[in-house]
PDB file of C-alpha atoms in Angstrom:
ATOM      1  CA  MET N 177      88.671 -87.459-187.981  1.00 91.00           C
ATOM      2  CA  ILE N 178      88.193 -89.098-184.572  1.00 96.00           C
ATOM      3  CA  ALA N 179      86.524 -85.956-183.223  1.00 95.00           C
ATOM      4  CA  ASN N 180      84.068 -85.917-186.152  1.00 95.00           C
ATOM      5  CA  THR N 181      83.283 -89.606-185.678  1.00 96.00           C
ATOM      6  CA  LEU N 182      82.708 -89.099-181.958  1.00 96.00           C
ATOM      7  CA  THR N 183      80.519 -86.089-182.632  1.00 96.00           C
ATOM      8  CA  ARG N 184      78.371 -88.058-185.099  1.00 96.00           C
ATOM      9  CA  PHE N 185      78.208 -90.977-182.662  1.00 96.00           C
ATOM     10  CA  ASN N 186      77.149 -88.682-179.817  1.00 96.00           C
ATOM     11  CA  GLN N 187      74.520 -86.992-182.001  1.00 95.00           C
ATOM     12  CA  MET N 188      73.174 -90.351-183.161  1.00 95.00           C
ATOM     13  CA  PHE N 189      72.532 -91.452-179.570  1.00 96.00           C
ATOM     14  CA  SER N 190      71.458 -88.110-178.093  1.00 96.00           C
ATOM     15  CA  HIS N 191      67.762 -88.555-177.385  1.00 97.00           C
ATOM     16  CA  PRO N 192      67.100 -87.156-173.892  1.00 97.00           C
ATOM     17  CA  ASP N 193      63.311 -87.460-174.112  1.00 97.00           C
ATOM     18  CA  ALA N 194      63.565 -91.101-175.176  1.00 97.00           C
ATOM     19  CA  ALA N 195      65.981 -91.689-172.279  1.00 97.00           C
ATOM     20  CA  LYS N 196      63.506 -90.134-169.855  1.00 98.00           C
ATOM     21  CA  LEU N 197      60.758 -92.373-171.227  1.00 98.00           C
ATOM     22  CA  LEU N 198      62.964 -95.462-170.925  1.00 98.00           C
ATOM     23  CA  LEU N 199      63.838 -94.602-167.323  1.00 98.00           C
ATOM     24  CA  ARG N 200      60.184 -93.992-166.449  1.00 98.00           C
ATOM     25  CA  LEU N 201      59.093 -97.261-168.072  1.00 98.00           C
ATOM     26  CA  THR N 202      61.853 -99.166-166.296  1.00 98.00           C
ATOM     27  CA  VAL N 203      61.207 -97.783-162.812  1.00 98.00           C
ATOM     28  CA  GLY N 204      57.430 -97.819-163.189  1.00 98.00           C
ATOM     29  CA  GLY N 205      57.249-101.210-164.868  1.00 98.00           C
ATOM     30  CA  LEU N 206      59.554-103.008-162.462  1.00 98.00           C
ATOM     31  CA  MET N 207      58.053-101.369-159.376  1.00 98.00           C
ATOM     32  CA  LEU N 208      54.613-102.379-160.589  1.00 97.00           C
ATOM     33  CA  PHE N 209      55.579-106.049-160.124  1.00 97.00           C
ATOM     34  CA  HIS N 210      55.994-105.346-156.403  1.00 96.00           C
ATOM     35  CA  GLY N 211      52.619-103.626-156.356  1.00 97.00           C
ATOM     36  CA  TRP N 212      50.969-106.462-158.256  1.00 97.00           C
ATOM     37  CA  HIS N 213      52.181-108.828-155.574  1.00 96.00           C
ATOM     38  CA  LYS N 214      50.710-106.597-152.838  1.00 95.00           C
ATOM     39  CA  LEU N 215      47.387-106.435-154.700  1.00 96.00           C
ATOM     40  CA  HIS N 216      47.186-110.230-154.865  1.00 96.00           C
ATOM     41  CA  ALA N 217      48.852-111.294-151.617  1.00 95.00           C
ATOM     42  CA  GLY N 218      47.678-108.329-149.567  1.00 94.00           C
ATOM     43  CA  VAL N 219      49.541-105.844-147.428  1.00 95.00           C
ATOM     44  CA  GLY N 220      49.469-107.982-144.276  1.00 94.00           C
ATOM     45  CA  GLY N 221      53.243-108.410-144.218  1.00 93.00           C
ATOM     46  CA  ILE N 222      53.764-104.650-144.382  1.00 93.00           C
ATOM     47  CA  GLN N 223      51.115-104.089-141.747  1.00 94.00           C
ATOM     48  CA  GLY N 224      52.847-106.587-139.457  1.00 94.00           C
ATOM     49  CA  MET N 225      56.145-104.722-139.773  1.00 92.00           C
ATOM     50  CA  LEU N 226      54.434-101.414-139.053  1.00 93.00           C
ATOM     51  CA  VAL N 227      52.711-102.781-135.939  1.00 94.00           C
ATOM     52  CA  ALA N 228      56.025-104.260-134.774  1.00 93.00           C
ATOM     53  CA  HIS N 229      57.475-100.742-134.960  1.00 91.00           C
ATOM     54  CA  GLY N 230      54.566 -99.263-132.986  1.00 92.00           C
ATOM     55  CA  LEU N 231      52.776 -97.763-135.987  1.00 92.00           C
ATOM     56  CA  PRO N 232      49.138 -98.259-136.985  1.00 94.00           C
ATOM     57  CA  ALA N 233      48.498-101.088-139.431  1.00 94.00           C
ATOM     58  CA  PHE N 234      46.328 -99.007-141.789  1.00 93.00           C
ATOM     59  CA  ILE N 235      49.445 -97.121-142.926  1.00 93.00           C
ATOM     60  CA  GLY N 236      50.359-100.317-144.763  1.00 93.00           C
ATOM     61  CA  TYR N 237      47.857 -99.465-147.479  1.00 95.00           C
ATOM     62  CA  GLY N 238      50.146 -96.556-148.384  1.00 94.00           C
ATOM     63  CA  VAL N 239      52.437 -99.083-150.051  1.00 95.00           C
ATOM     64  CA  LEU N 240      49.824 -99.327-152.799  1.00 96.00           C
ATOM     65  CA  LEU N 241      50.412 -95.662-153.611  1.00 97.00           C
ATOM     66  CA  GLY N 242      54.149 -96.208-153.954  1.00 97.00           C
ATOM     67  CA  GLU N 243      54.008 -99.561-155.716  1.00 97.00           C
ATOM     68  CA  VAL N 244      50.864 -99.334-157.852  1.00 98.00           C
ATOM     69  CA  VAL N 245      49.589 -95.767-158.324  1.00 98.00           C
ATOM     70  CA  ALA N 246      52.942 -93.955-158.617  1.00 98.00           C
ATOM     71  CA  PRO N 247      54.419 -96.534-161.047  1.00 98.00           C
ATOM     72  CA  LEU N 248      51.342 -96.322-163.284  1.00 98.00           C
ATOM     73  CA  LEU N 249      51.583 -92.535-163.284  1.00 98.00           C
ATOM     74  CA  LEU N 250      55.292 -92.776-164.177  1.00 98.00           C
ATOM     75  CA  ILE N 251      54.551 -95.145-167.051  1.00 98.00           C
ATOM     76  CA  PHE N 252      51.918 -92.819-168.495  1.00 98.00           C
ATOM     77  CA  GLY N 253      53.912 -89.656-167.834  1.00 97.00           C
ATOM     78  CA  ILE N 254      51.489 -88.099-165.374  1.00 97.00           C
ATOM     79  CA  LEU N 255      52.708 -86.134-162.326  1.00 97.00           C
ATOM     80  CA  CYS N 256      56.140 -87.713-162.796  1.00 98.00           C
ATOM     81  CA  ARG N 257      58.013 -85.663-160.221  1.00 98.00           C
ATOM     82  CA  LEU N 258      55.395 -86.271-157.529  1.00 98.00           C
ATOM     83  CA  SER N 259      55.245 -89.955-158.471  1.00 98.00           C
ATOM     84  CA  ALA N 260      59.043 -90.253-158.338  1.00 98.00           C
ATOM     85  CA  LEU N 261      59.034 -88.631-154.902  1.00 98.00           C
ATOM     86  CA  THR N 262      56.390 -91.140-153.803  1.00 98.00           C
ATOM     87  CA  VAL N 263      58.558 -94.052-154.965  1.00 98.00           C
ATOM     88  CA  ILE N 264      61.548 -92.563-153.118  1.00 98.00           C
ATOM     89  CA  GLY N 265      59.457 -92.313-149.950  1.00 97.00           C
ATOM     90  CA  THR N 266      58.307 -95.904-150.393  1.00 97.00           C
ATOM     91  CA  MET N 267      61.928 -97.041-150.686  1.00 97.00           C
ATOM     92  CA  VAL N 268      62.929 -95.117-147.564  1.00 97.00           C
ATOM     93  CA  VAL N 269      60.101 -96.757-145.624  1.00 94.00           C
ATOM     94  CA  ALA N 270      61.066-100.186-147.022  1.00 94.00           C
ATOM     95  CA  TRP N 271      64.650 -99.600-145.894  1.00 96.00           C
ATOM     96  CA  LEU N 272      63.612 -98.465-142.413  1.00 94.00           C
ATOM     97  CA  LEU N 273      61.082-101.266-141.875  1.00 91.00           C
ATOM     98  CA  ALA N 274      62.699-104.249-143.536  1.00 88.00           C
ATOM     99  CA  ASP N 275      66.357-103.659-144.301  1.00 88.00           C
ATOM    100  CA  LEU N 276      67.820-101.203-141.822  1.00 92.00           C
ATOM    101  CA  GLY N 277      69.980-103.948-140.341  1.00 92.00           C
ATOM    102  CA  ASN N 278      71.373-104.730-143.809  1.00 94.00           C
ATOM    103  CA  THR N 279      72.604-101.210-144.529  1.00 95.00           C
ATOM    104  CA  PHE N 280      76.258-102.204-144.302  1.00 95.00           C
ATOM    105  CA  SER N 281      75.852-105.795-145.499  1.00 96.00           C
ATOM    106  CA  LEU N 282      76.691-107.656-148.662  1.00 96.00           C
ATOM    107  CA  THR N 283      74.807-110.573-150.175  1.00 94.00           C
ATOM    108  CA  PRO N 284      76.508-113.969-150.617  1.00 95.00           C
ATOM    109  CA  VAL N 285      77.439-112.932-154.181  1.00 96.00           C
ATOM    110  CA  GLY N 286      79.032-109.667-153.077  1.00 95.00           C
ATOM    111  CA  ALA N 287      76.240-107.235-153.954  1.00 95.00           C
ATOM    112  CA  TRP N 288      75.116-104.556-151.532  1.00 96.00           C
ATOM    113  CA  ALA N 289      72.130-105.861-149.588  1.00 94.00           C
ATOM    114  CA  LEU N 290      70.246-102.616-150.285  1.00 96.00           C
ATOM    115  CA  GLU N 291      71.022-102.619-154.003  1.00 96.00           C
ATOM    116  CA  GLU N 292      67.421-102.950-155.163  1.00 96.00           C
ATOM    117  CA  ILE N 293      66.167-100.242-152.818  1.00 97.00           C
ATOM    118  CA  ALA N 294      69.022 -97.939-153.830  1.00 97.00           C
ATOM    119  CA  LEU N 295      68.414 -98.481-157.551  1.00 98.00           C
ATOM    120  CA  TYR N 296      64.712 -97.684-157.288  1.00 98.00           C
ATOM    121  CA  ALA N 297      65.346 -94.657-155.063  1.00 98.00           C
ATOM    122  CA  LEU N 298      68.185 -93.208-157.150  1.00 98.00           C
ATOM    123  CA  ALA N 299      66.498 -93.847-160.500  1.00 98.00           C
ATOM    124  CA  SER N 300      63.409 -92.148-159.080  1.00 98.00           C
ATOM    125  CA  ALA N 301      65.607 -89.252-157.929  1.00 98.00           C
ATOM    126  CA  ALA N 302      66.819 -88.913-161.533  1.00 98.00           C
ATOM    127  CA  ILE N 303      63.190 -88.720-162.693  1.00 98.00           C
ATOM    128  CA  LEU N 304      62.450 -86.201-159.951  1.00 98.00           C
ATOM    129  CA  LEU N 305      65.315 -83.983-161.100  1.00 98.00           C
ATOM    130  CA  GLN N 306      64.774 -84.203-164.863  1.00 97.00           C
ATOM    131  CA  GLY N 307      61.015 -84.505-165.154  1.00 96.00           C
ATOM    132  CA  CYS N 308      58.858 -86.461-167.548  1.00 95.00           C
ATOM    133  CA  GLY N 309      60.139 -85.396-170.941  1.00 95.00           C
ATOM    134  CA  LYS N 310      57.918 -84.875-173.954  1.00 95.00           C
ATOM    135  CA  TYR N 311      56.489 -88.420-174.111  1.00 96.00           C
ATOM    136  CA  SER N 312      53.357 -88.458-171.996  1.00 96.00           C
ATOM    137  CA  VAL N 313      49.687 -89.236-172.409  1.00 95.00           C
ATOM    138  CA  LEU N 314      49.025 -85.610-171.405  1.00 93.00           C
ATOM    139  CA  LYS N 315      49.748 -82.525-173.467  1.00 90.00           C
ATOM    140  CA  ASN N 316      49.677 -80.066-170.556  1.00 90.00           C
ATOM    141  CA  SER N 317      53.256 -79.994-169.231  1.00 86.00           C
ATOM    142  CA  ALA N 318      52.094 -78.860-165.785  1.00 89.00           C
ATOM    143  CA  TRP N 319      50.551 -82.321-165.253  1.00 92.00           C
ATOM    144  CA  ARG N 320      53.556 -84.251-166.530  1.00 91.00           C
TER     145      ARG N 320
END
């Protein structure tokens, strides 16, 4: 009886394509807030960090790919694996530029200081590994 109940429960909540959509909407939607800020406030802060590390300032515009373009593509289900890889790269750069010194630190409330970066990077890695799913604005699966 318990096995049958568990089987029915598992079947009722087994919707892998809906889960992929939810993950894409979450990562893309939340990352887009960061991109929206960069669109309105500019990328000057990023450019300053790059220059401080001896890199050219124009690379700072790349953050718009990782925080605006890639999230929009994730939301719409277009080039999801490439977009997820772009978000992962953006998170690695954010870690190296802004939070490298916090790698082994905790916040005052006991959370890992890199929690947000890790969540975006690992959720994007899940998208990279599993793909878009069937919910996309495109029918051609090669472009999903």
